Coordinates of N, CA, C and O in Angstrom, one line a residue:
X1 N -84.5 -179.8 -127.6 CA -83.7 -179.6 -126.4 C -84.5 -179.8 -125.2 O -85.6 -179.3 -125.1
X2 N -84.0 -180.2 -124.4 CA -84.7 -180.3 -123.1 C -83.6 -179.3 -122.2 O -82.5 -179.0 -122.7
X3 N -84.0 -178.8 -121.1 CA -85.2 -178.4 -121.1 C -86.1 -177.7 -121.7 O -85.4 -176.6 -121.9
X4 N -87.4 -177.4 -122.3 CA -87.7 -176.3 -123.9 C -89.2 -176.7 -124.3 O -89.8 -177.3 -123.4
X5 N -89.6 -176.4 -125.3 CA -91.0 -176.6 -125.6 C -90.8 -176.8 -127.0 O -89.7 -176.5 -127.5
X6 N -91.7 -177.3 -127.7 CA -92.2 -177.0 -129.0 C -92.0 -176.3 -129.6 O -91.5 -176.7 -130.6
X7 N -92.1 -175.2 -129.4 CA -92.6 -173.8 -130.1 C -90.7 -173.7 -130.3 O -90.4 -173.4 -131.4
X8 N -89.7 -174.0 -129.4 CA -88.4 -173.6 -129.4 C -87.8 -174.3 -130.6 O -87.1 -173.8 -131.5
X9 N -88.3 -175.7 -130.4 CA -87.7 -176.4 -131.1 C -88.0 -176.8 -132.8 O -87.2 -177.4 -133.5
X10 N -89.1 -176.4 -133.2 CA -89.5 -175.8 -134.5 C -88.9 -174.6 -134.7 O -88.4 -174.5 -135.8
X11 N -88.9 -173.6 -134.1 CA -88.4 -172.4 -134.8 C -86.7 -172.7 -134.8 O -86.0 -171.9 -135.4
X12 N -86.4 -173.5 -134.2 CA -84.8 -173.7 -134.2 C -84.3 -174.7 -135.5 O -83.1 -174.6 -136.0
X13 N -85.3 -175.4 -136.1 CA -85.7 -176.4 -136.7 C -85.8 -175.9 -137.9 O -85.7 -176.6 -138.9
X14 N -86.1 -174.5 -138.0 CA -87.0 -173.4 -139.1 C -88.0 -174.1 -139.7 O -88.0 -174.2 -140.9
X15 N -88.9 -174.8 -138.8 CA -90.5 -175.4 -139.1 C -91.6 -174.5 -139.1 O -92.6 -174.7 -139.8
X16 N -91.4 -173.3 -138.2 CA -91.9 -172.0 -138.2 C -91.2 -171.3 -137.7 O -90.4 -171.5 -136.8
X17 N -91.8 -169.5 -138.5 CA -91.2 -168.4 -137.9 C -91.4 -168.4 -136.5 O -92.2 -169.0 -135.8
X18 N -90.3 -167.4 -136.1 CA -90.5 -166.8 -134.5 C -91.7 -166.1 -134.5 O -92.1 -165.1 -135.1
X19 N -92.5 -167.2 -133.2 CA -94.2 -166.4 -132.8 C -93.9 -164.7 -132.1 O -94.9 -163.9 -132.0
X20 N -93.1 -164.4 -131.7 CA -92.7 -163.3 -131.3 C -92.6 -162.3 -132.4 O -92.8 -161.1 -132.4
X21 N -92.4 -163.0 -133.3 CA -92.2 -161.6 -134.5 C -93.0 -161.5 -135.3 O -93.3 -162.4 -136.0
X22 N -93.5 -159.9 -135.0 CA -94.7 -159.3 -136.1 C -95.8 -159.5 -136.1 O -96.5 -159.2 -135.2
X23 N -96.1 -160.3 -137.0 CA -97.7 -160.9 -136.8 C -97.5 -162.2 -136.9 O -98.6 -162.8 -137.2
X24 N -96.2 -163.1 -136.7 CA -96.2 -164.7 -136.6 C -97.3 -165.2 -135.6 O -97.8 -166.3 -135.6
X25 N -97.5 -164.6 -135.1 CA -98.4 -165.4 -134.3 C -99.4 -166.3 -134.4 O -99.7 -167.3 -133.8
X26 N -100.1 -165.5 -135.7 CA -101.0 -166.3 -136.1 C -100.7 -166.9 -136.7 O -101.5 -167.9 -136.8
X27 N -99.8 -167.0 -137.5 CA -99.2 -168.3 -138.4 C -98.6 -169.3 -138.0 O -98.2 -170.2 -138.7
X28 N -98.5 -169.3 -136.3 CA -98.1 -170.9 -135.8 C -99.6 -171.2 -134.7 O -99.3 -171.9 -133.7
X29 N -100.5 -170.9 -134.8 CA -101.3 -170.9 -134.2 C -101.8 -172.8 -133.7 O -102.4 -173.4 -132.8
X30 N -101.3 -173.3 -135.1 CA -101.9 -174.5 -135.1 C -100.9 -175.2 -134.4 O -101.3 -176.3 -134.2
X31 N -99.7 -175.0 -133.8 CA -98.8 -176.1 -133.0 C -99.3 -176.6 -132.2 O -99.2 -177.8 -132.0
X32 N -100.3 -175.5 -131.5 CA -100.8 -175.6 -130.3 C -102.1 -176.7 -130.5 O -102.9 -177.0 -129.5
X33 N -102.2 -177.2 -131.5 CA -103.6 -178.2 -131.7 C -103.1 -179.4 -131.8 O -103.9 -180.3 -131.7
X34 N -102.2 -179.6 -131.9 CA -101.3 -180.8 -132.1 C -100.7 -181.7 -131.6 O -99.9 -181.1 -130.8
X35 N -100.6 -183.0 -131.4 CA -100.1 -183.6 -130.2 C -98.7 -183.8 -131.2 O -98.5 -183.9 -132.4
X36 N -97.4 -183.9 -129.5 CA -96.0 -183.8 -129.9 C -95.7 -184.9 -129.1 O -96.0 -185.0 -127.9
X37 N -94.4 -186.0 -130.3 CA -94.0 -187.1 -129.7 C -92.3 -186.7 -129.2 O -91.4 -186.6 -130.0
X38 N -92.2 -186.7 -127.7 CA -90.6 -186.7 -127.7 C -89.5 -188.3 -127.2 O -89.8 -189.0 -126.3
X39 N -88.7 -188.4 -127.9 CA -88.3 -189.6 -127.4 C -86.7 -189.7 -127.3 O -86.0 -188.7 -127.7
X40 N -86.2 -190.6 -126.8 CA -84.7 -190.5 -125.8 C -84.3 -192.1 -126.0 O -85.1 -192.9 -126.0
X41 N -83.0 -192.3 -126.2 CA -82.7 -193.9 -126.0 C -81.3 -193.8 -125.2 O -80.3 -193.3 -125.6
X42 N -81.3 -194.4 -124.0 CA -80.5 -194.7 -122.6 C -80.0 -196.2 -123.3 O -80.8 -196.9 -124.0
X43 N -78.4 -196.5 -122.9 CA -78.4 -198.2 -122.8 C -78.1 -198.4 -121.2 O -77.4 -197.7 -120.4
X44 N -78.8 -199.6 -121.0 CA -78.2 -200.2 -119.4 C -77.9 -201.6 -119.9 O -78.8 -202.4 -120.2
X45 N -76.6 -201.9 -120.0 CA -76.1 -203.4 -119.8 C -76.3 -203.9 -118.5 O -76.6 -203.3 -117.5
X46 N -76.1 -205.7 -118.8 CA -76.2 -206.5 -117.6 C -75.7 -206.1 -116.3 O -76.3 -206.0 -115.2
X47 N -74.5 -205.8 -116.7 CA -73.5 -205.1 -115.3 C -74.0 -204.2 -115.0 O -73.8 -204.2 -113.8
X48 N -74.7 -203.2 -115.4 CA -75.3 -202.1 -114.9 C -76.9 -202.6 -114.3 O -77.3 -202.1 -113.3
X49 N -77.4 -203.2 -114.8 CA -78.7 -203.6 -114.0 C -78.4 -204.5 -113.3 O -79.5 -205.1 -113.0
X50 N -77.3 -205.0 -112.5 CA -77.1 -206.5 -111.8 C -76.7 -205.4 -110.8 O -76.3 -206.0 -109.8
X51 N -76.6 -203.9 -110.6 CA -76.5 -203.2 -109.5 C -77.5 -202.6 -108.7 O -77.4 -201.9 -107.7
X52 N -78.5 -203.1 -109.3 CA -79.8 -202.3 -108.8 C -80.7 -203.4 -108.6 O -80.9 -204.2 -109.5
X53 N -81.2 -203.4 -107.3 CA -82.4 -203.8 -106.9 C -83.9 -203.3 -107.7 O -85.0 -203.9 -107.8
X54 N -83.7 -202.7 -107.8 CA -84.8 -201.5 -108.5 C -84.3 -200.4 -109.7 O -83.1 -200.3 -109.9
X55 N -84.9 -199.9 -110.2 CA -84.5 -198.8 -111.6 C -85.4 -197.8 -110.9 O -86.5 -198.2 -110.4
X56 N -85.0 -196.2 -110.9 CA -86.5 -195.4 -111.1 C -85.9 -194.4 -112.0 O -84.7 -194.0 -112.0
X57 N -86.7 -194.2 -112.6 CA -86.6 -192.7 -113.5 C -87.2 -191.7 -113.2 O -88.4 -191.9 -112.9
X58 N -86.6 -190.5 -113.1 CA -87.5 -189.1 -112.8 C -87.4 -188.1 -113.6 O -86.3 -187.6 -113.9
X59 N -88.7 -187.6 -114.2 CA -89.0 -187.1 -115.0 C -89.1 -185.6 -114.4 O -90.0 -185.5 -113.5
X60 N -88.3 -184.1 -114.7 CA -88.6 -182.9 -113.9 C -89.1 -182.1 -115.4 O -88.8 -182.1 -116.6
X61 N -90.0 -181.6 -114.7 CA -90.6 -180.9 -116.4 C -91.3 -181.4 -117.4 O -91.4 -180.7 -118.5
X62 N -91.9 -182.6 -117.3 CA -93.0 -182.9 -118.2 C -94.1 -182.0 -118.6 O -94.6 -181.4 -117.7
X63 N -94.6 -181.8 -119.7 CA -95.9 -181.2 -120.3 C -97.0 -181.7 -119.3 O -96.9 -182.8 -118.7
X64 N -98.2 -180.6 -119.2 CA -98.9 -181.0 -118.6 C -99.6 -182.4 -118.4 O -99.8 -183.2 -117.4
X65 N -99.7 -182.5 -119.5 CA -100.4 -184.2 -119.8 C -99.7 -184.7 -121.1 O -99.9 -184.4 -122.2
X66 N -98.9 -185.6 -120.4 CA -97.9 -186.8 -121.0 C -98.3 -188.2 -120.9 O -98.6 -188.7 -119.8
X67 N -98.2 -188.8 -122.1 CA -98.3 -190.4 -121.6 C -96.4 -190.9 -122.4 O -95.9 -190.8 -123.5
X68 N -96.1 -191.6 -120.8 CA -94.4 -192.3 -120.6 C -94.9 -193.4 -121.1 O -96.0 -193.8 -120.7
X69 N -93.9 -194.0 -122.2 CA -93.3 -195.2 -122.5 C -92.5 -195.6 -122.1 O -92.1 -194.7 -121.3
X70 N -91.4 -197.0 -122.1 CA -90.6 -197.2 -122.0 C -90.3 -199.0 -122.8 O -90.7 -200.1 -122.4
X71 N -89.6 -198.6 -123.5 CA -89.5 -199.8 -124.7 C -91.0 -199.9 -125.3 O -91.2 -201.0 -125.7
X72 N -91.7 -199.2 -125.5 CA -93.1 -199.3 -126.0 C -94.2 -199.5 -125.1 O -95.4 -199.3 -125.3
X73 N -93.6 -200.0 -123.8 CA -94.6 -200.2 -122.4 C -94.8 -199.4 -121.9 O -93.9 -198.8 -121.4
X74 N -96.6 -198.9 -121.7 CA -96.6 -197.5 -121.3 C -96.3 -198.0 -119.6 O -96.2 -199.2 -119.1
X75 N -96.3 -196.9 -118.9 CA -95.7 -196.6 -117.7 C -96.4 -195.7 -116.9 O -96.7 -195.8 -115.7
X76 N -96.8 -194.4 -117.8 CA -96.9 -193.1 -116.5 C -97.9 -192.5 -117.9 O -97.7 -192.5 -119.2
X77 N -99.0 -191.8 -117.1 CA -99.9 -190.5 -117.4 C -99.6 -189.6 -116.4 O -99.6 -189.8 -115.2
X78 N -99.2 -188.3 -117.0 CA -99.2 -187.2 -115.9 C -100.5 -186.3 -116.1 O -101.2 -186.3 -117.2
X79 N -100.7 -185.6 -115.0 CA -101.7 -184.3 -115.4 C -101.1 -183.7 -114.8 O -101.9 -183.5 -113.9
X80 N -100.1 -182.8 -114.4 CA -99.4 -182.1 -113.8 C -98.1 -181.4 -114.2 O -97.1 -182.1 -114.1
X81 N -98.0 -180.2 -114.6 CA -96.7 -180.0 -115.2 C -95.5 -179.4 -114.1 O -94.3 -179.4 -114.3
X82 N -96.2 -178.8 -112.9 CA -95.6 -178.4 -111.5 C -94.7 -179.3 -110.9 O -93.8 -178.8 -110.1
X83 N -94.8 -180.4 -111.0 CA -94.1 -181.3 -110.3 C -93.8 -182.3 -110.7 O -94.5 -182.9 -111.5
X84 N -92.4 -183.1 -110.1 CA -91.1 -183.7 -110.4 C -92.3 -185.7 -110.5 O -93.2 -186.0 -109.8
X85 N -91.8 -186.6 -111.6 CA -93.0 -187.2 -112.0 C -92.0 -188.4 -111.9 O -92.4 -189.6 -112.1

């Protein structure tokens, strides 16, 4: 789910228990070593791009450090998770 993290979306998933309860904590310790792929598919037909001079996308809430695709073309590295990308 966006907006959310990892940790939400596994325990929603039941990939792991809730790190909040008991002693889970250490039993998801490892998510956090892990790199996580998220992905989205938008359509824009012709008539919709024959309106635009330009396309931008804005990304609010990215992980600190993200690398953006788009159709497989990368695009964007962030290092910043504070601000709108």
């Amino acid at each position: 789910k966006i907006p959310g993290n990892v940790y939400n979306d596994l325990i929603e998933t039941k990939q792991i228990p809730d790190p909040y309860f008991s002693s889970n904590e250490k039993k998801v310790q490892w998510v956090d070593t892990c790199e996580w792929d998220y992905s989205t598919e938008f359509d824009l037909n012709t008539t919709q791009l024959k309106k635009f001079d330009h396309a931008e996308l804005t990304f609010k809430g990215l992980e600190t450090y993200a690398s953006i695709f788009l159709n497989d073309t990368f695009i964007l590295n962030t290092n910043n998770a504070f601000r709108i990308w």
